[in-house]
Structure formats: structure tokens, C-alpha cells
PDB file of C-alpha atoms in Angstrom:
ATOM      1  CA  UNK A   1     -31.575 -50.842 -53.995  1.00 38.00           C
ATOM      2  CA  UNK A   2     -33.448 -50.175 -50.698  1.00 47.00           C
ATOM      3  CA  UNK A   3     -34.342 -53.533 -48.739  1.00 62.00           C
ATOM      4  CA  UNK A   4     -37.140 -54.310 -46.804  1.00 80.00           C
ATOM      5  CA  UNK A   5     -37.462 -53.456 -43.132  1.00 84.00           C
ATOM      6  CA  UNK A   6     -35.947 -55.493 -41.033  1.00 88.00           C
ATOM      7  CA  UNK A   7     -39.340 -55.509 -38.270  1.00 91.00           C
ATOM      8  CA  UNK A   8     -38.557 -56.311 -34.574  1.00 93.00           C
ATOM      9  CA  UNK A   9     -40.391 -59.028 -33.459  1.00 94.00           C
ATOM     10  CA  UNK A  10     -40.602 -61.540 -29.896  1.00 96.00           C
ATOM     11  CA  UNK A  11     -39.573 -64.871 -30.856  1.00 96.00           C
ATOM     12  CA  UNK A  12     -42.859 -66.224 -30.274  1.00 96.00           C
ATOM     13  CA  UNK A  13     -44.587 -64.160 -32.643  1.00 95.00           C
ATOM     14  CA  UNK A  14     -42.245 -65.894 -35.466  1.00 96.00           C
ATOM     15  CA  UNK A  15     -42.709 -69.092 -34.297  1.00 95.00           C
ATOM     16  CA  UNK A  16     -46.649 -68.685 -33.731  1.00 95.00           C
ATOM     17  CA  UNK A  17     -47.497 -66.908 -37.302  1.00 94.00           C
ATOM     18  CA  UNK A  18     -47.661 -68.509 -40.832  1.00 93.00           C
ATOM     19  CA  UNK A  19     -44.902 -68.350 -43.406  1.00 93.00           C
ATOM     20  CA  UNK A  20     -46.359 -67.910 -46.962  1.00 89.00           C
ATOM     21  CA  UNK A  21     -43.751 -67.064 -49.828  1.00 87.00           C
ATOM     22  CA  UNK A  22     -41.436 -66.017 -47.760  1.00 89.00           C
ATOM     23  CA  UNK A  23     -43.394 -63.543 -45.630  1.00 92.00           C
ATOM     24  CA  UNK A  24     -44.605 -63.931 -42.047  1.00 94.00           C
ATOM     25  CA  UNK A  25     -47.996 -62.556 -41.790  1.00 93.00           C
ATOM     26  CA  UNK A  26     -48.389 -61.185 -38.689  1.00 92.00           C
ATOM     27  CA  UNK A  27     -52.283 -59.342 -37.897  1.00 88.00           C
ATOM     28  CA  UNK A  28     -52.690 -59.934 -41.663  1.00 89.00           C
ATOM     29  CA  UNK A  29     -49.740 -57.895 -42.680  1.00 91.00           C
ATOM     30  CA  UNK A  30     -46.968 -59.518 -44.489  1.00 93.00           C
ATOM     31  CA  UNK A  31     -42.972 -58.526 -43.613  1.00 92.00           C
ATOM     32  CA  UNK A  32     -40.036 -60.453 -45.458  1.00 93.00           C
ATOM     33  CA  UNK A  33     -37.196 -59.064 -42.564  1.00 92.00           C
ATOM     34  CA  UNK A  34     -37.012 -59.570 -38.820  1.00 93.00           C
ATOM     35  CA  UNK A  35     -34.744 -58.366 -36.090  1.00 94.00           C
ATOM     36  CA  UNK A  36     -35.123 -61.184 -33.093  1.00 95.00           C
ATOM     37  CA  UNK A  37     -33.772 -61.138 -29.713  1.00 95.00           C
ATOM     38  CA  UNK A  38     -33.167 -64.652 -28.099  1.00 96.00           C
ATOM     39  CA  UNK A  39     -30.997 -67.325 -26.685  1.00 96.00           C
ATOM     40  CA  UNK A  40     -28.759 -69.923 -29.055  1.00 97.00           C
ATOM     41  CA  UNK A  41     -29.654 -74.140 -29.017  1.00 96.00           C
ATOM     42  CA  UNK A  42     -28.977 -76.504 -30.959  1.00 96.00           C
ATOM     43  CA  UNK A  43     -25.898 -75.372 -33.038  1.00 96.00           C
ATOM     44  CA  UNK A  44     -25.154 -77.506 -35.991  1.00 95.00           C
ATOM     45  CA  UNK A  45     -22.328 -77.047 -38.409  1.00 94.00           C
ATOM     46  CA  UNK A  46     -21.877 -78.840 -41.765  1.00 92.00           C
ATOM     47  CA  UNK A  47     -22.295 -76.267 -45.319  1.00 92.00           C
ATOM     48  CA  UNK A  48     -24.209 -73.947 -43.533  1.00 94.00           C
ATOM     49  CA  UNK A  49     -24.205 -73.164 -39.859  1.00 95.00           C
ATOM     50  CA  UNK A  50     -27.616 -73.282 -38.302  1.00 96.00           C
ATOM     51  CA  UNK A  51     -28.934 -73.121 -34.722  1.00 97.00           C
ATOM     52  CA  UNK A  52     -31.833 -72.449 -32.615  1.00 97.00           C
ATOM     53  CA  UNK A  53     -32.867 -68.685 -31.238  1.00 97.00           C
ATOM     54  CA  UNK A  54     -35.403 -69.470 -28.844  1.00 96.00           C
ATOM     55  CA  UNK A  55     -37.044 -72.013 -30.772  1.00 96.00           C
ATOM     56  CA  UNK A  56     -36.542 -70.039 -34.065  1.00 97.00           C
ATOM     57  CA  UNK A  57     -34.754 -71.835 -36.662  1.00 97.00           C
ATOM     58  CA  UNK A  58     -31.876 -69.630 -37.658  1.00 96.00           C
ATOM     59  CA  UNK A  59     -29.546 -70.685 -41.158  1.00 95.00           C
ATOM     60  CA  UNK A  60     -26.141 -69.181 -41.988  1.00 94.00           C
ATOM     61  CA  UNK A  61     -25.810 -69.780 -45.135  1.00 93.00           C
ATOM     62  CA  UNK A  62     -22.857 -67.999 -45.548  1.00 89.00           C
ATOM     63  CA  UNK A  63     -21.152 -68.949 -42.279  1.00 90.00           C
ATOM     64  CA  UNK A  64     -20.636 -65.666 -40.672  1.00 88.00           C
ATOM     65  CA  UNK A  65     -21.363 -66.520 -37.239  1.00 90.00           C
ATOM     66  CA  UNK A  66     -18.583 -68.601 -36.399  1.00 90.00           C
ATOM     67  CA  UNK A  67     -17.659 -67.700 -33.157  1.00 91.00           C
ATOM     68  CA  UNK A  68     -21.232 -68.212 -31.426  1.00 94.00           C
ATOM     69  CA  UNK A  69     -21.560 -70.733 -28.430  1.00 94.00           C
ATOM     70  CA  UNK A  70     -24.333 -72.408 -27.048  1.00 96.00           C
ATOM     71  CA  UNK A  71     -26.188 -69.999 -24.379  1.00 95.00           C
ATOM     72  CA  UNK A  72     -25.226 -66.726 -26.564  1.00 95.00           C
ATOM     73  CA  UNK A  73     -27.704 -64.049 -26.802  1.00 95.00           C
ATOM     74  CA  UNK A  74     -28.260 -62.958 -29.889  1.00 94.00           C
ATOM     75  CA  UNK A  75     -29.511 -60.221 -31.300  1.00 93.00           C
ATOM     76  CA  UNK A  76     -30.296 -61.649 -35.064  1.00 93.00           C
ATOM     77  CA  UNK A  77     -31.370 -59.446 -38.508  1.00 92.00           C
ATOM     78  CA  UNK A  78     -32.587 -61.793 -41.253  1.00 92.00           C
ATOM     79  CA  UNK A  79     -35.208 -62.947 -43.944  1.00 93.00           C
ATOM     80  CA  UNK A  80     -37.782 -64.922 -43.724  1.00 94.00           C
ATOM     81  CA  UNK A  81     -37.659 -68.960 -45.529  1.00 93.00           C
ATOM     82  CA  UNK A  82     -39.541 -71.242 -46.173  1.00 91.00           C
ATOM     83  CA  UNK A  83     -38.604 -75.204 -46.883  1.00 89.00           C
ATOM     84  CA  UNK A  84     -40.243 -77.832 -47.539  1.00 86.00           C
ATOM     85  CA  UNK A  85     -43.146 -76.592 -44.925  1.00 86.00           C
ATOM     86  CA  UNK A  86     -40.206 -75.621 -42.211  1.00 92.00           C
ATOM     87  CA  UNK A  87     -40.001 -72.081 -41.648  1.00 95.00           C
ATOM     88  CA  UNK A  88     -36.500 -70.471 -40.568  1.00 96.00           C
ATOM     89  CA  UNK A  89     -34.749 -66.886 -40.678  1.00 95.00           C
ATOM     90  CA  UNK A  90     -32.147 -66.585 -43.004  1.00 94.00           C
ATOM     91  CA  UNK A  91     -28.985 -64.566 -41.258  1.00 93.00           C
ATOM     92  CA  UNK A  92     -28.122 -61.554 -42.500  1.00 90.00           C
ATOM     93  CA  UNK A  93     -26.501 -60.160 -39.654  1.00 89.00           C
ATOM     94  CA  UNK A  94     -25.905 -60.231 -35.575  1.00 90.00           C
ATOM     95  CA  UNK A  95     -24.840 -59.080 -32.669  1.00 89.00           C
ATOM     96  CA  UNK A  96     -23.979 -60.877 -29.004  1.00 90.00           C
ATOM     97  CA  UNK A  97     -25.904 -59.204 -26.636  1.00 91.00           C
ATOM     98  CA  UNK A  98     -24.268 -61.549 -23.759  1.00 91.00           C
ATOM     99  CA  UNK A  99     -24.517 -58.628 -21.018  1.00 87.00           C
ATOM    100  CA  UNK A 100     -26.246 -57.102 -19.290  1.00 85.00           C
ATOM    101  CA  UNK A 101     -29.322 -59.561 -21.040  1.00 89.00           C
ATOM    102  CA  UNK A 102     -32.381 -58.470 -18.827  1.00 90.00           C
ATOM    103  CA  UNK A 103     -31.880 -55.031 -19.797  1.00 88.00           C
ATOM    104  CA  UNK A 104     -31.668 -55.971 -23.522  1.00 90.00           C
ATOM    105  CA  UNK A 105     -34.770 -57.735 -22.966  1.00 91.00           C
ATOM    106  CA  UNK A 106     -36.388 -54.874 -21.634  1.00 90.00           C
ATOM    107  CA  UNK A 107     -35.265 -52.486 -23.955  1.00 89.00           C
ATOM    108  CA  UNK A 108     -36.550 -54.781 -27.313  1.00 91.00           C
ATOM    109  CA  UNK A 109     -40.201 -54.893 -25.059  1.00 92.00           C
ATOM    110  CA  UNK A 110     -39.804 -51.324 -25.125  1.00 89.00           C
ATOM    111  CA  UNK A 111     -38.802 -51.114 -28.892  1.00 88.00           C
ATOM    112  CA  UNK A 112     -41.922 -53.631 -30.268  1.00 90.00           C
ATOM    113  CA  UNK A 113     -44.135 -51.525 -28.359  1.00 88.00           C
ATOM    114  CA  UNK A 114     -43.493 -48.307 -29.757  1.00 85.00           C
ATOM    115  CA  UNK A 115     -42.780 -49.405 -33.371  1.00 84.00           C
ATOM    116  CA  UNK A 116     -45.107 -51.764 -33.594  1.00 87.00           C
ATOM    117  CA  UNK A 117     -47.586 -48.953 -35.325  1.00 85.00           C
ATOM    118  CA  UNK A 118     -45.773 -48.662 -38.435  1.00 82.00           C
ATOM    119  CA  UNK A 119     -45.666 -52.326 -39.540  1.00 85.00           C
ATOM    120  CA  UNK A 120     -46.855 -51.946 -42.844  1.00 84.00           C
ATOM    121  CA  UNK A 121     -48.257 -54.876 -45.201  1.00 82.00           C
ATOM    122  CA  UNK A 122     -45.233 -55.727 -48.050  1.00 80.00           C
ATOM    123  CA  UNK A 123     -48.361 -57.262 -50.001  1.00 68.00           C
ATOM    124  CA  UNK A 124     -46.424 -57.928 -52.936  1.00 50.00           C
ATOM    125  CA  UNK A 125     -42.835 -57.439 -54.173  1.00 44.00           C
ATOM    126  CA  UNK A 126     -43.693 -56.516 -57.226  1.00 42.00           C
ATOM    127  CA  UNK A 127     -45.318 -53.569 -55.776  1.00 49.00           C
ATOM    128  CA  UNK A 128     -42.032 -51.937 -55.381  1.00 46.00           C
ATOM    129  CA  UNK A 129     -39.469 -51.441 -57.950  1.00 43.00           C
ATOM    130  CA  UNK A 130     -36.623 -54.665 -57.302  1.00 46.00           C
ATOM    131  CA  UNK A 131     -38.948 -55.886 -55.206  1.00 48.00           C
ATOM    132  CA  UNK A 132     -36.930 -54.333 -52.498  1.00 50.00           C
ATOM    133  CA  UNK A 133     -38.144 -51.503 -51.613  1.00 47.00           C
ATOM    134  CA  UNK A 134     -40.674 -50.247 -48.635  1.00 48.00           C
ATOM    135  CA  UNK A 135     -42.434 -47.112 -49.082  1.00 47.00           C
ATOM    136  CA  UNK A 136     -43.176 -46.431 -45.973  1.00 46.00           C
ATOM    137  CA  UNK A 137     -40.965 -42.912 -45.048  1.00 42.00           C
ATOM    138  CA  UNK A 138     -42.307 -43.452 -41.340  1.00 39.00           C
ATOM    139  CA  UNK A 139     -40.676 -47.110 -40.886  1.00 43.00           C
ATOM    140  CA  UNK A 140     -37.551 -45.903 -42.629  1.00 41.00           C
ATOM    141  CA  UNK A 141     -36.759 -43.381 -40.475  1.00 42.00           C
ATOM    142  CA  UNK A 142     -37.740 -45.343 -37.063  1.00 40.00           C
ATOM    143  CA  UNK A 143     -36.972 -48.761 -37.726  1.00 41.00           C
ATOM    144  CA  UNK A 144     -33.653 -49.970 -38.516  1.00 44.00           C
ATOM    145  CA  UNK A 145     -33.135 -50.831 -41.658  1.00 37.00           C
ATOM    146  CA  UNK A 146     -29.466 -52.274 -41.878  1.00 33.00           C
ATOM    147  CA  UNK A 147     -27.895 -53.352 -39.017  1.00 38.00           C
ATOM    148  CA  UNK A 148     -25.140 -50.878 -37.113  1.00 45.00           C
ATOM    149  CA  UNK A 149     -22.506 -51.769 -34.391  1.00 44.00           C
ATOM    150  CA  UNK A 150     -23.466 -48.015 -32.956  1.00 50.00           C
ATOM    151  CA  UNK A 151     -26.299 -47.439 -30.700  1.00 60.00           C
ATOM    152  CA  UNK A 152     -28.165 -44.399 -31.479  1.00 72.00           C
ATOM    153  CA  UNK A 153     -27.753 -41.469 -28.780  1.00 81.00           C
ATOM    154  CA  UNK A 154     -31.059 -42.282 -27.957  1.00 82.00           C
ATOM    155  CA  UNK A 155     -30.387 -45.713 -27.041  1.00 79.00           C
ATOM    156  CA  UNK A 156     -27.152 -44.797 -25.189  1.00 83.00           C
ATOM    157  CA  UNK A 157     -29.203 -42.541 -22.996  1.00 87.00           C
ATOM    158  CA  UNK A 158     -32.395 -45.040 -22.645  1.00 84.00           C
ATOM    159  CA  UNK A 159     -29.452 -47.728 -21.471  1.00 80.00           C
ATOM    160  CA  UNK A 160     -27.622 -45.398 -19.405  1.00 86.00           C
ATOM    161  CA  UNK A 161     -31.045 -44.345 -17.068  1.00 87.00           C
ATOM    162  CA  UNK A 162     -31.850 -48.127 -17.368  1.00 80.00           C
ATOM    163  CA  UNK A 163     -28.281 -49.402 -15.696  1.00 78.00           C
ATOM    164  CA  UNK A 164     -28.142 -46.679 -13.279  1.00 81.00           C
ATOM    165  CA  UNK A 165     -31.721 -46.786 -11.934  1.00 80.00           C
ATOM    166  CA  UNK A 166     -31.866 -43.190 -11.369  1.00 87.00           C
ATOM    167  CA  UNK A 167     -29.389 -40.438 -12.767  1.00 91.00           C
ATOM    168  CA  UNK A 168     -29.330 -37.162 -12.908  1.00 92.00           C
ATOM    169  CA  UNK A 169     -28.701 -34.417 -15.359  1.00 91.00           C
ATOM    170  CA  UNK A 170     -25.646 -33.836 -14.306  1.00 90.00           C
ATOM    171  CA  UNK A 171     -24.439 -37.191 -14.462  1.00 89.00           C
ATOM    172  CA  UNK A 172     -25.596 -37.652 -18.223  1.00 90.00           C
ATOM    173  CA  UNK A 173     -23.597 -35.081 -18.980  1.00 88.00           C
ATOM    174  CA  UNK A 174     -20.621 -36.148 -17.746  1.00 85.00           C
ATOM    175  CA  UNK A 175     -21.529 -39.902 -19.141  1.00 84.00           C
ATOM    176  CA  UNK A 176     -22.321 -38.706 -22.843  1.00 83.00           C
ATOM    177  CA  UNK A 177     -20.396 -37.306 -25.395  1.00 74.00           C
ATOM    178  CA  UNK A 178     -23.242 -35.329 -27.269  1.00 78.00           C
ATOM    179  CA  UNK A 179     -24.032 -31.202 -26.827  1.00 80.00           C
ATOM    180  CA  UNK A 180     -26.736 -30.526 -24.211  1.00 86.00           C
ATOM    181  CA  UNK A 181     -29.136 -29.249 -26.711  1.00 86.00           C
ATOM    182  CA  UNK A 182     -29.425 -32.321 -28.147  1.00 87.00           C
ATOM    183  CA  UNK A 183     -29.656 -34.080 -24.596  1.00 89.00           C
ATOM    184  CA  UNK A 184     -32.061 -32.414 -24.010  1.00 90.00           C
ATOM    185  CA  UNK A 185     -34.465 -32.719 -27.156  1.00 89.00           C
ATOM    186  CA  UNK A 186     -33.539 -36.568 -26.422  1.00 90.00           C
ATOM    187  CA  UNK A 187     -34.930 -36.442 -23.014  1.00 91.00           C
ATOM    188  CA  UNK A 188     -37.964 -34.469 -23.585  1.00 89.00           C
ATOM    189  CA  UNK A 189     -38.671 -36.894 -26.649  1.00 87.00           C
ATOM    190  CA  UNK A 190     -38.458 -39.836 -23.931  1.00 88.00           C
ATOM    191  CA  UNK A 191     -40.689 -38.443 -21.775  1.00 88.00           C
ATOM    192  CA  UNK A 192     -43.344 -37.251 -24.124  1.00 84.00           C
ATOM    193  CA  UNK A 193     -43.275 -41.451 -25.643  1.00 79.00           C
ATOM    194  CA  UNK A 194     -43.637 -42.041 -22.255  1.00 82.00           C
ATOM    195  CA  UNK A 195     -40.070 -44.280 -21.507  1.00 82.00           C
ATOM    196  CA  UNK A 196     -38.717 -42.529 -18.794  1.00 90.00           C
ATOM    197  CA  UNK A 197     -39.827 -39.721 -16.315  1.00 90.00           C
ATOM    198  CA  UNK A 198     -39.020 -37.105 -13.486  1.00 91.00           C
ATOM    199  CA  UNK A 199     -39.431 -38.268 -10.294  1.00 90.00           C
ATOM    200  CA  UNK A 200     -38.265 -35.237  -9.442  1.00 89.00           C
ATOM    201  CA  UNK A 201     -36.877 -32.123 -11.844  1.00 89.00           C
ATOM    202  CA  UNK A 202     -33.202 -33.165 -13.385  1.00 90.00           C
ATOM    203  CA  UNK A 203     -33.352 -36.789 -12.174  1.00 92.00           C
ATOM    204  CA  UNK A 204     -34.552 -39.621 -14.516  1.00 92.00           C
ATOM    205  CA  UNK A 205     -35.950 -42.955 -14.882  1.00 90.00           C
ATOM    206  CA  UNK A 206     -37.460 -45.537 -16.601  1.00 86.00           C
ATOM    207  CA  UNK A 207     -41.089 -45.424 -16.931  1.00 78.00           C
TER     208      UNK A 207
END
């Protein structure tokens, strides 16, 4: 059974839209999964673990996340609950995003921006069959959908120009472990959304 896609989001947007059965309606569209990007408060252990992600509430109910310290940065997949008129995200999964954190920053501005277009409205889960499933082809194939420890060769590249500034061809090559066919379909794909650019023919940066 498919689930529902996990949206990225700024923590603010969460924490400045209304919760209603376990949706957060956000420009009148309602999604039931969020991906946020923030910094850890408030940790508080006793059945579940729960903490604080830039002001969102986040609950562990099944205590995966251990091992996180006050002042992590997070990067958080979860659902969206509702209790007793408190609003939290649920934790599904997460990743510690510790270095490096401006660029992470940058890089989920970057995301939000370009897939904000395909938020779709999960009106009602009985719409879909398990009330699981989002029938939106579009958002399956650019959004993530489940979590995964791998960053997309996409996302290598975008973070490699990112760290370095400026790089070359050349230098990607040598940095990259894919064929340079698919570098470059990458590249030109980058350019064409507009995230990075030639200042001058083989060198690349962020737009």
C-alpha cells in the first residue's frame, strides 16, 4: 500500500497553518505527510520521546531517535496529529543533517520552491483505496516518498557546485562516480530549472 507524500515544508508553514483530521491545510490543500528541516529543543523522554524542531512539536512514538542531542539538525519525515487541540508531527523517520547546515538550508529553500507546484489536495482518504494512496504520478516521481540514506545524483551534484563555489567539468568528473552522459543530462536539467549556471562554458554554479 502506497502512502501519502511526504511534502517538504519550512517549519513555519506547519506551525502557522490549521490541523483538521489530521491534515495541515496549507493554500486550502490538505497533506497528511511532511518532510521538515530544523533545529532540536526541548527533548523530553518518558514512553515516547518527543522534542521541539524549530518550534514544531515532534513525537516518537516508537523511540527511534535515541541518539539525538539538543542543537541537532534534523531533517524529520512524519504525519501529521492532532491532540486535544495541540498539533505535532508524528516521526516516521530522520536524518542529522549536523554539517555543513547553511547549505542544507539552502538546498530545502531550493527544494520547496521547485516542488511546491505539485502539492496536491488529499481531500479525503477515502478517495483512495487504503486511504493511502496519492494519485498524483507527478508528486510520485519528484517528491520523496519514503525516506533514503542516498542522495540522488542530482543532489550529489547540486551539493558538490554548492560546497565548492565554482567547479568545473572536469572536476565533477573526477568527484562523481556516474557516466558523463548522465552528468551531463543532470547539468543541463539544472540549468534549464534554473539552479545553477555557466559563468563561463564548463564551469558551474549556483544560481
Amino acid at each position: 500500500m502506497a502512502r501519502w507524500t511526504a511534502y517538504k515544508i519550512y517549519p513555519e508553514e506547519f506551525l502557522n497553518n490549521e490541523v483538521n483530521e489530521k491534515a495541515l491545510i496549507i493554500d486550502g490543500k490538505r497533506i497528511h505527510r511532511v518532510r521538515l528541516l530544523g533545529k532540536v529543543k526541548n527533548i523530553a523522554i518518558s514512553t515516547i520521546i518527543s522534542f521541539e524542531l524549530d518550534g514544531v512539536v515532534i513525537k516518537d512514538f516508537e523511540k527511534k531517535a535515541e541518539d539525538i542531542e539538543e542543537g541537532d539538525f534534523l531533517d524529520v519525515i512524519g504525519r501529521v496529529g492532532e491532540y486535544d487541540g495541540s498539533k505535532y508531527v508524528a516521526l516516521e523517520v530522520y536524518k542529522k543533517r549536523n554539517d555543513n547546515k547553511e547549505k542544507w538550508k539552502k538546498l530545502r529553500a531550493l527544494e520547496i520552491e521547485k516542488t511546491r507546484k505539485y502539492m496536491e489536495d488529499e481531500e479525503s482518504a477515502s478517495q483512495y483505496e487504503g486511504g493511502e494512496k496519492s494519485d498524483n504520478p507527478m508528486a510520485d516521481e519528484v517528491l520523496e516518498d519514503i525516506y533514503s540514506e542516498e542522495e540522488s545524483p542530482k543532489d550529489k551534484i547540486l551539493n558538490i557546485i554548492n560546497e565548492n563555489d565554482e567547479i568545473t567539468y572536469e572536476e565533477l568528473v573526477e568527484k562523481l562516480n556516474i557516466d558523463e552522459k548522465e552528468l551531463d543530462d543532470i547539468l543541463r536539467e539544472l540549468i534549464d530549472d534554473g539552479e545553477i549556471y555557466e559563468p563561463k562554458t564548463g564551469t558551474y554554479r549556483i544560481l
